[in-house]
XYZ file of C-alpha atoms in Angstrom:
590
model
C 240.552 95.504 211.580
C 241.099 93.145 208.487
C 244.071 94.931 207.771
C 245.145 94.865 210.946
C 244.915 90.970 211.368
C 246.469 90.432 207.163
C 249.653 92.516 208.943
C 249.830 89.776 211.900
C 249.751 86.818 209.505
C 251.956 88.056 207.345
C 254.696 89.331 209.532
C 254.426 85.827 211.526
C 255.016 83.736 207.734
C 257.926 85.830 206.857
C 259.308 85.648 210.415
C 258.348 81.536 210.403
C 259.883 80.731 206.950
C 262.223 83.213 205.423
C 264.561 83.061 208.927
C 266.731 80.565 209.202
C 265.200 77.974 210.481
C 266.749 77.231 214.232
C 267.433 73.927 216.199
C 266.440 73.941 219.674
C 270.147 75.461 220.430
C 269.266 77.868 218.876
C 272.722 79.655 218.959
C 274.597 76.560 217.731
C 277.382 76.724 220.292
C 277.526 73.650 222.604
C 279.929 72.588 225.347
C 281.712 69.140 226.073
C 279.104 66.822 226.773
C 275.922 69.240 226.058
C 272.923 67.270 224.103
C 273.097 68.805 220.623
C 269.451 68.521 218.633
C 268.858 65.578 216.220
C 265.590 65.337 214.512
C 264.499 61.894 212.247
C 263.000 63.802 209.532
C 261.438 60.846 207.081
C 261.801 57.883 205.477
C 260.554 56.766 201.528
C 261.555 55.119 198.325
C 264.380 56.928 197.474
C 263.430 57.397 193.015
C 260.122 59.034 194.490
C 260.711 61.679 196.281
C 256.808 63.003 197.112
C 256.369 59.670 198.585
C 257.866 60.272 201.962
C 256.379 58.939 205.140
C 257.244 59.661 209.006
C 260.132 58.191 210.470
C 258.181 56.255 212.730
C 256.248 54.747 210.264
C 258.452 52.006 209.919
C 259.367 50.100 213.336
C 261.924 51.452 214.331
C 263.070 51.535 218.285
C 260.958 54.118 220.146
C 262.236 55.379 223.025
C 258.803 56.480 224.956
C 256.913 59.240 224.045
C 257.877 61.108 220.710
C 258.992 64.412 220.830
C 257.644 66.678 217.790
C 258.947 69.394 216.356
C 256.939 72.341 216.081
C 257.432 73.244 211.867
C 256.974 76.467 210.230
C 254.131 76.746 206.866
C 257.032 76.637 204.256
C 258.291 73.374 206.027
C 255.241 71.534 206.226
C 253.998 72.552 202.586
C 257.585 71.123 201.873
C 256.196 67.520 203.918
C 258.952 67.526 206.377
C 257.831 65.789 209.657
C 260.558 66.060 212.126
C 260.636 63.970 215.878
C 263.018 63.119 218.066
C 265.818 60.839 216.992
C 266.270 57.183 219.296
C 270.436 58.588 219.218
C 272.124 60.498 221.601
C 275.131 63.079 220.144
C 276.167 64.855 222.554
C 278.802 66.701 222.298
C 282.759 65.863 221.525
C 281.237 62.485 222.916
C 282.309 58.944 221.586
C 280.249 56.078 221.650
C 281.182 52.996 220.106
C 278.431 50.184 219.572
C 275.882 52.351 221.966
C 272.977 49.970 222.356
C 269.846 52.270 221.338
C 267.425 48.940 221.819
C 266.887 45.065 221.871
C 263.615 44.210 220.102
C 261.537 41.210 218.893
C 259.803 42.085 214.983
C 256.917 40.404 214.458
C 256.379 38.708 210.833
C 254.255 41.948 209.953
C 256.623 44.404 210.890
C 259.424 41.648 209.221
C 257.511 42.263 206.095
C 256.696 46.030 206.134
C 260.874 46.311 206.512
C 261.349 43.778 203.886
C 258.831 46.157 201.456
C 261.078 49.331 202.238
C 263.754 47.622 201.389
C 262.796 46.133 197.886
C 261.859 49.508 197.634
C 264.710 50.858 198.293
C 263.615 53.224 201.240
C 266.787 56.038 202.830
C 265.921 57.704 205.719
C 266.533 61.791 206.637
C 267.179 63.014 209.759
C 268.822 66.909 210.796
C 271.047 66.735 213.352
C 271.878 70.520 214.873
C 270.199 71.349 211.386
C 272.784 69.942 208.825
C 270.922 67.361 206.910
C 272.041 63.864 206.555
C 270.876 60.708 205.240
C 271.659 56.836 204.576
C 270.142 53.690 203.208
C 267.730 51.444 205.578
C 268.665 48.070 204.124
C 270.473 46.282 201.176
C 269.343 44.090 198.522
C 271.403 41.038 197.997
C 271.137 39.659 194.060
C 273.078 37.245 194.080
C 270.478 34.407 192.464
C 268.882 36.203 189.082
C 265.196 35.347 189.910
C 264.044 37.699 191.942
C 262.586 35.348 194.485
C 266.010 33.992 195.398
C 266.748 37.649 196.397
C 268.130 38.010 199.921
C 267.232 41.597 202.090
C 268.626 42.773 205.353
C 268.611 45.620 207.608
C 271.000 47.292 208.692
C 270.986 47.958 212.979
C 274.941 49.481 213.311
C 274.753 53.307 212.257
C 278.315 55.323 212.618
C 277.817 58.924 212.910
C 281.233 61.031 212.178
C 281.059 64.535 213.698
C 283.144 67.325 212.549
C 283.449 70.128 215.094
C 285.350 73.598 215.046
C 285.859 74.786 218.654
C 282.038 74.813 219.944
C 279.964 74.497 216.693
C 279.480 71.367 214.905
C 280.498 71.732 211.145
C 279.825 68.459 209.684
C 278.280 65.348 210.259
C 278.122 62.098 207.543
C 276.174 59.147 208.484
C 277.355 55.525 207.329
C 276.335 52.274 207.736
C 277.477 48.589 208.795
C 277.726 46.183 205.757
C 278.320 43.920 208.385
C 276.036 43.963 210.778
C 272.752 42.970 209.145
C 269.480 41.425 210.008
C 267.602 39.016 207.546
C 264.452 40.052 206.883
C 263.881 36.985 203.804
C 261.831 34.936 205.609
C 258.510 35.877 207.138
C 259.771 34.847 210.614
C 260.422 36.387 214.385
C 263.379 38.059 214.642
C 265.166 39.507 217.493
C 266.608 42.442 216.451
C 269.317 44.560 218.214
C 269.944 48.433 217.231
C 273.123 49.804 217.814
C 275.234 53.199 216.559
C 278.768 54.340 216.993
C 279.596 58.393 216.925
C 283.509 59.546 216.244
C 284.493 63.904 216.883
C 287.019 65.059 215.110
C 287.692 68.460 214.406
C 288.154 71.097 211.426
C 289.342 74.030 210.509
C 286.160 75.066 208.384
C 284.357 78.114 209.349
C 280.586 77.485 210.678
C 279.607 80.455 207.983
C 280.388 77.664 205.252
C 279.822 74.473 206.595
C 276.459 74.838 204.813
C 279.098 75.052 201.127
C 279.015 71.376 200.956
C 275.502 71.137 199.860
C 275.601 73.223 197.049
C 279.019 72.385 196.058
C 277.648 69.173 193.554
C 275.971 71.908 191.277
C 279.249 74.335 191.147
C 281.852 71.166 189.872
C 283.273 72.832 186.732
C 281.794 70.034 184.611
C 278.543 70.612 185.688
C 278.892 74.576 185.116
C 280.463 73.986 181.373
C 277.300 72.494 180.777
C 275.613 75.164 182.505
C 277.415 77.584 180.435
C 277.189 75.893 177.006
C 272.756 76.194 177.606
C 273.392 79.858 178.194
C 275.607 80.092 175.316
C 273.552 77.917 172.439
C 270.406 80.007 174.693
C 272.029 83.190 173.851
C 273.366 82.702 170.465
C 269.225 81.330 169.548
C 268.595 85.159 170.438
C 271.069 86.692 168.844
C 270.357 84.827 165.703
C 266.739 84.992 166.002
C 266.658 88.825 166.862
C 269.121 90.032 164.401
C 266.906 87.624 161.519
C 263.707 88.971 162.749
C 264.826 92.533 162.997
C 266.546 92.796 159.490
C 263.432 91.707 158.129
C 260.572 93.560 160.078
C 262.807 96.343 159.448
C 263.280 95.999 155.551
C 259.130 94.843 155.521
C 257.806 97.579 157.315
C 260.447 100.033 155.835
C 259.065 98.799 151.855
C 255.668 98.272 153.356
C 255.430 102.417 154.859
C 256.752 103.547 151.239
C 254.917 101.148 149.244
C 251.265 102.634 151.344
C 252.507 106.146 151.450
C 252.633 105.664 147.468
C 249.452 104.435 147.138
C 247.829 107.256 149.172
C 249.050 109.191 146.227
C 248.031 107.354 142.675
C 244.549 106.677 142.690
C 242.229 105.903 145.218
C 240.072 102.776 143.391
C 242.883 100.544 143.161
C 242.841 97.052 145.102
C 243.759 97.278 149.174
C 245.791 94.421 150.330
C 248.223 93.964 153.364
C 248.128 94.817 156.848
C 246.916 98.427 156.613
C 243.985 98.154 154.783
C 243.077 96.010 157.932
C 243.004 99.414 160.032
C 239.789 99.739 160.643
C 239.519 95.942 162.514
C 242.734 95.249 164.442
C 241.939 97.014 167.555
C 238.225 95.570 167.419
C 238.099 93.923 170.713
C 238.464 90.617 171.294
C 235.461 88.025 171.975
C 235.453 86.585 175.531
C 236.941 90.372 176.829
C 236.300 88.965 180.864
C 238.070 86.012 180.189
C 241.065 87.563 178.142
C 241.478 90.685 180.789
C 241.391 87.953 183.602
C 244.078 86.281 182.251
C 246.126 88.711 181.347
C 245.897 89.919 185.354
C 247.038 86.497 186.620
C 249.671 86.425 183.763
C 250.974 89.909 185.320
C 250.451 88.395 188.775
C 252.549 85.647 188.332
C 255.385 87.253 186.504
C 255.772 89.529 189.314
C 255.460 87.167 191.248
C 258.642 85.120 189.733
C 260.471 88.192 189.567
C 260.202 88.781 193.693
C 261.203 84.631 193.714
C 264.666 85.620 191.513
C 265.319 88.438 193.712
C 265.264 86.151 197.152
C 267.510 83.683 194.902
C 270.150 86.184 194.310
C 270.116 87.809 197.475
C 270.465 84.006 199.180
C 267.639 83.548 200.845
C 266.790 79.882 199.325
C 270.962 78.511 200.672
C 270.548 74.354 200.709
C 268.191 72.966 203.056
C 266.603 76.494 204.473
C 263.499 73.506 205.132
C 260.668 75.458 203.550
C 261.912 78.897 202.565
C 260.790 78.356 198.861
C 257.217 77.632 199.712
C 256.825 80.460 202.362
C 257.839 82.708 199.797
C 255.599 81.726 197.133
C 252.986 81.702 199.137
C 253.458 85.459 200.836
C 254.405 86.707 198.002
C 251.454 85.370 195.857
C 249.026 87.000 198.396
C 250.783 90.191 198.515
C 250.606 90.489 194.529
C 247.266 90.076 194.371
C 246.227 93.348 194.213
C 248.314 93.277 190.741
C 245.918 90.598 189.408
C 242.938 92.601 190.574
C 244.206 96.058 189.107
C 245.458 95.131 185.625
C 242.280 92.505 185.143
C 240.049 95.087 186.035
C 241.847 97.954 184.753
C 242.156 96.589 181.108
C 238.380 94.836 181.296
C 237.269 98.305 181.497
C 239.506 99.826 178.698
C 237.641 97.008 176.452
C 234.307 98.752 177.496
C 233.651 95.943 180.108
C 230.710 96.829 182.527
C 230.371 93.924 184.266
C 233.950 94.637 186.662
C 232.781 92.443 189.661
C 232.657 89.256 187.936
C 235.656 90.151 185.869
C 237.361 90.436 189.231
C 236.004 86.484 190.448
C 237.046 85.018 187.133
C 240.823 86.550 188.077
C 240.942 85.434 191.389
C 239.891 82.339 190.344
C 241.434 81.417 186.758
C 244.710 80.425 188.169
C 243.307 79.289 191.971
C 240.814 77.474 190.944
C 242.163 74.746 188.846
C 245.100 74.681 191.578
C 242.878 74.210 194.779
C 240.862 71.130 192.448
C 244.391 69.640 191.813
C 245.337 69.934 196.213
C 242.256 68.861 196.894
C 242.793 65.073 194.846
C 246.392 65.071 195.095
C 246.324 65.622 199.020
C 243.187 63.028 199.523
C 245.647 60.892 197.517
C 248.770 61.492 199.554
C 245.876 60.815 202.854
C 244.899 57.708 201.817
C 249.179 56.643 201.378
C 249.352 58.027 204.891
C 252.054 60.259 203.100
C 253.442 63.172 204.693
C 252.738 64.737 202.334
C 249.106 64.884 203.296
C 248.723 68.900 204.608
C 247.108 68.847 208.446
C 243.709 70.192 208.650
C 245.525 73.035 210.743
C 248.041 74.030 207.728
C 244.474 74.140 205.382
C 242.857 76.495 207.789
C 246.288 78.695 207.881
C 246.094 79.127 204.407
C 242.340 79.572 203.947
C 242.853 82.705 205.963
C 245.641 83.814 204.319
C 243.536 83.579 200.750
C 240.269 85.273 203.013
C 242.358 87.791 204.866
C 245.008 88.621 202.506
C 244.704 87.583 198.788
C 240.899 88.578 198.501
C 240.785 91.233 199.943
C 244.340 93.186 198.172
C 242.510 91.470 195.151
C 239.357 94.085 195.248
C 241.314 96.655 196.510
C 243.690 96.224 193.256
C 240.176 95.576 191.156
C 238.842 99.299 192.492
C 242.121 100.938 191.665
C 241.700 99.225 188.687
C 238.566 100.403 187.608
C 238.709 103.786 189.019
C 241.952 104.653 186.640
C 239.645 104.820 184.096
C 242.463 104.764 181.423
C 241.358 104.907 177.867
C 242.663 102.306 175.206
C 244.882 104.109 173.406
C 244.430 102.744 169.622
C 245.755 104.621 166.574
C 243.474 103.735 164.353
C 239.330 104.272 164.693
C 237.265 100.600 164.413
C 234.785 100.412 161.797
C 231.230 99.311 162.705
C 231.252 95.901 160.992
C 234.212 93.692 160.980
C 235.769 92.483 157.443
C 236.013 89.122 156.462
C 239.097 87.193 157.206
C 240.004 85.989 153.329
C 240.629 81.696 153.418
C 244.222 81.124 155.072
C 246.510 78.145 154.216
C 246.532 75.976 157.131
C 249.726 76.650 158.633
C 248.243 79.895 159.563
C 245.865 78.661 161.781
C 246.066 78.739 165.405
C 247.338 75.554 166.659
C 250.594 74.983 163.946
C 251.408 78.855 165.032
C 251.444 78.095 168.493
C 253.714 75.527 167.357
C 256.026 77.300 165.658
C 255.618 79.984 168.563
C 256.060 77.477 171.750
C 259.230 75.496 169.819
C 262.244 78.436 169.918
C 261.511 79.623 173.493
C 261.814 75.663 174.673
C 265.015 75.183 172.736
C 266.201 77.826 174.372
C 265.499 76.553 177.823
C 265.534 72.443 177.174
C 269.249 72.617 178.302
C 268.791 74.265 181.751
C 265.226 72.203 182.134
C 266.839 69.129 182.888
C 268.914 70.218 186.142
C 265.560 71.812 187.739
C 263.864 68.972 186.985
C 266.261 66.971 189.082
C 266.217 69.375 191.534
C 262.940 69.622 192.085
C 261.805 65.711 191.050
C 265.466 64.298 192.680
C 267.549 64.914 194.986
C 270.239 67.188 193.233
C 270.710 70.534 194.276
C 270.261 73.241 192.283
C 271.714 76.996 193.533
C 273.328 78.533 190.781
C 270.380 80.745 190.560
C 272.211 83.464 188.432
C 271.934 81.292 185.292
C 268.849 80.409 186.267
C 267.757 84.633 186.001
C 269.744 84.762 183.096
C 267.827 81.732 181.654
C 265.429 83.399 182.152
C 265.685 86.548 180.478
C 266.502 84.622 177.636
C 262.835 83.253 178.027
C 260.783 86.227 178.217
C 263.497 87.841 174.644
C 262.160 85.482 172.552
C 259.128 84.696 173.381
C 258.076 88.197 172.775
C 259.846 88.917 170.088
C 258.533 84.472 167.897
C 255.137 86.533 169.278
C 255.894 89.991 167.497
C 257.306 88.254 164.080
C 254.197 85.912 164.108
C 251.610 88.530 164.588
C 253.320 90.730 161.915
C 253.022 87.659 159.998
C 249.112 87.040 160.407
C 247.759 91.123 159.888
C 250.039 90.656 156.623
C 247.305 88.352 155.821
C 244.952 90.249 156.825
C 243.540 88.256 160.102
C 242.669 90.761 162.065
C 241.688 88.073 165.186
C 245.627 88.851 166.825
C 244.465 89.379 169.950
C 244.237 85.896 171.434
C 246.482 84.037 169.278
C 248.918 86.807 170.398
C 248.732 85.333 173.926
C 248.051 81.515 173.117
C 251.169 81.897 170.954
C 253.231 83.803 173.635
C 251.790 80.478 175.740
C 252.526 77.838 173.718
C 256.259 77.441 175.605
C 253.846 76.061 178.892
C 252.539 72.689 176.532
C 256.051 72.674 175.525
C 257.600 71.846 179.240
C 254.427 69.643 179.851
C 255.482 67.644 176.845
C 259.153 67.591 178.344
C 257.377 66.144 181.547
C 256.025 62.905 179.649
C 259.906 62.456 178.381
C 261.240 63.437 182.145
C 259.150 61.061 183.876
C 259.417 58.029 181.603
C 263.293 58.470 179.796
C 265.103 60.358 182.810
C 263.823 58.837 186.191
C 262.528 56.431 187.969
C 259.659 57.040 189.869
C 256.940 54.716 189.685
C 253.603 54.100 191.796
C 249.997 55.791 191.415
C 250.857 58.468 194.435
C 253.935 59.546 192.459
C 252.707 59.634 189.309
C 249.490 61.974 190.080
C 251.618 64.011 191.813
C 253.926 64.490 189.559
C 251.661 65.116 186.872
C 249.125 67.261 188.987
C 251.427 69.557 190.086
C 253.826 69.573 186.817
C 250.571 70.577 184.988
C 249.674 73.934 187.323
C 253.314 74.925 186.886
C 252.969 74.718 183.034
C 249.439 76.349 183.133
C 251.174 78.971 184.862
C 253.794 79.290 182.500
C 251.424 79.728 179.684
C 249.397 82.244 181.606
C 252.714 84.470 182.475
C 254.726 84.072 178.660
C 250.718 84.473 177.289
C 251.024 87.513 178.480
C 254.315 88.667 178.024
C 253.328 87.388 174.300
C 250.113 89.939 173.877
C 252.297 92.871 175.458
C 255.071 92.815 173.366
C 252.470 92.306 169.966
C 250.400 94.967 171.733
C 253.388 97.167 171.933
C 254.445 96.965 168.427
C 250.812 96.512 166.839
C 250.565 100.333 168.109
C 253.452 101.052 166.932
C 252.807 100.484 163.579
C 249.744 102.358 163.162
C 251.012 105.086 164.216
C 253.266 105.175 161.944
C 250.951 105.253 158.345
C 248.186 107.809 157.608
C 245.046 105.217 158.491
C 242.297 107.750 157.430
């Protein structure tokens, strides 16, 4: 029964989110005079993308009962709250200065509009699924002192719509700079809101109507910067790979020759180097349940990222396919939880762990726990602000159901499969009964300096691309060059693996055999650099402000960077494990 429910929920989510978001007129074909759906979505300060409010939270013209559009899960998570707009744009019907309504704005409504104009509020609407934006007013800053500023509300909107035969292709909106309402004083104001519609014919085919929204990130000069970023990263990777490969091959070759010679010579000579800790190098790490859980969660997040890239490269996440990314994240995370359960429990049992049930619970909570606590805090903030980022109770119930009916059962099934797999940990050397003492090491061989070294190189390979991603997620730019992003991601993985392997070798050469946690932390340290970049981006590159936007930015970025720590930590450890097994298999350890 549970499995059937799970499949029903998944099918429903996929149908809602990953399909093309359609308007009421599902085939997008209209005859002259047909009503074309126009929905008002949200308003908010232009520089604070997370702080958005419902359109009618501002005292605009409201004609009778407001018709709400049903939203899919991803759209709700995206903060979309579509309602019927007060404008009527019938197909191929021009209108000139049509009156929307006459209204007397009370003092508090004037103050509300003035506050919105001061904060640079914009509005967003959807016409036949095409997004449109405009500002609700302007500030006249003729006087130098802020007390001399004048605040104006736009009362006349011009819609310019392009059509091809029976289909809407493009819509632009502009506000009349001469039709203004003065909001400077706290007085009641009589306002008459107008709108005009002009229809024009175009030859652009319907299939290409979304292209204009993705062109900004594909402009030649943007592409040049992206390719410069790729070339910069590739050069970094080639130099690093070549440098490390050359050094490691030479050093390892010398090591193998030396150790072969040592075996032939007298036994009583002093032992030093990585060979002589072979009895400790495969000694299982402390906190092995936590270690296995971190590997399980990291593997799941890695799989999730790969699936998201596949969907992006196939073309699912075209601009303004509202909520498709959020729906995909929720569905794929739920479906890949079995991978986390299997990886964690299988590795935990290889490390001779006995309490696999506790390990499975830890795996389930390691990433979801901090994410859930962050969400609870930020959702409370959004509710206090009455923002659209606050999730309705029904949506929270749906997410809890997905977690209960899909994520948890798959996690348990994966855990049972991992436990019953009974794979043994393949250690080329026997582990001694008592651990060897680690010699005193200089400060720069400590965990934190090594993490700083390990995180810097992968971060330097991706930081140029990071700006564009941040400007898309936390701004109004559109990011569509997923192929370049995928190349950058592959480069990130390669650099992370190589730098972790190199640092692991130097650690073992210094006879420090506690490399398990170190390799994981060194691999994941790039996530800490990305969070440091968040601070730089917030204060130096963005105009975000206010408690809500600040808490959303740093709260959700903390969760994303924590995910990077787990994912890249797993990549680093797996690379280090392959390397360590290889070198100890190549020498006689007994």
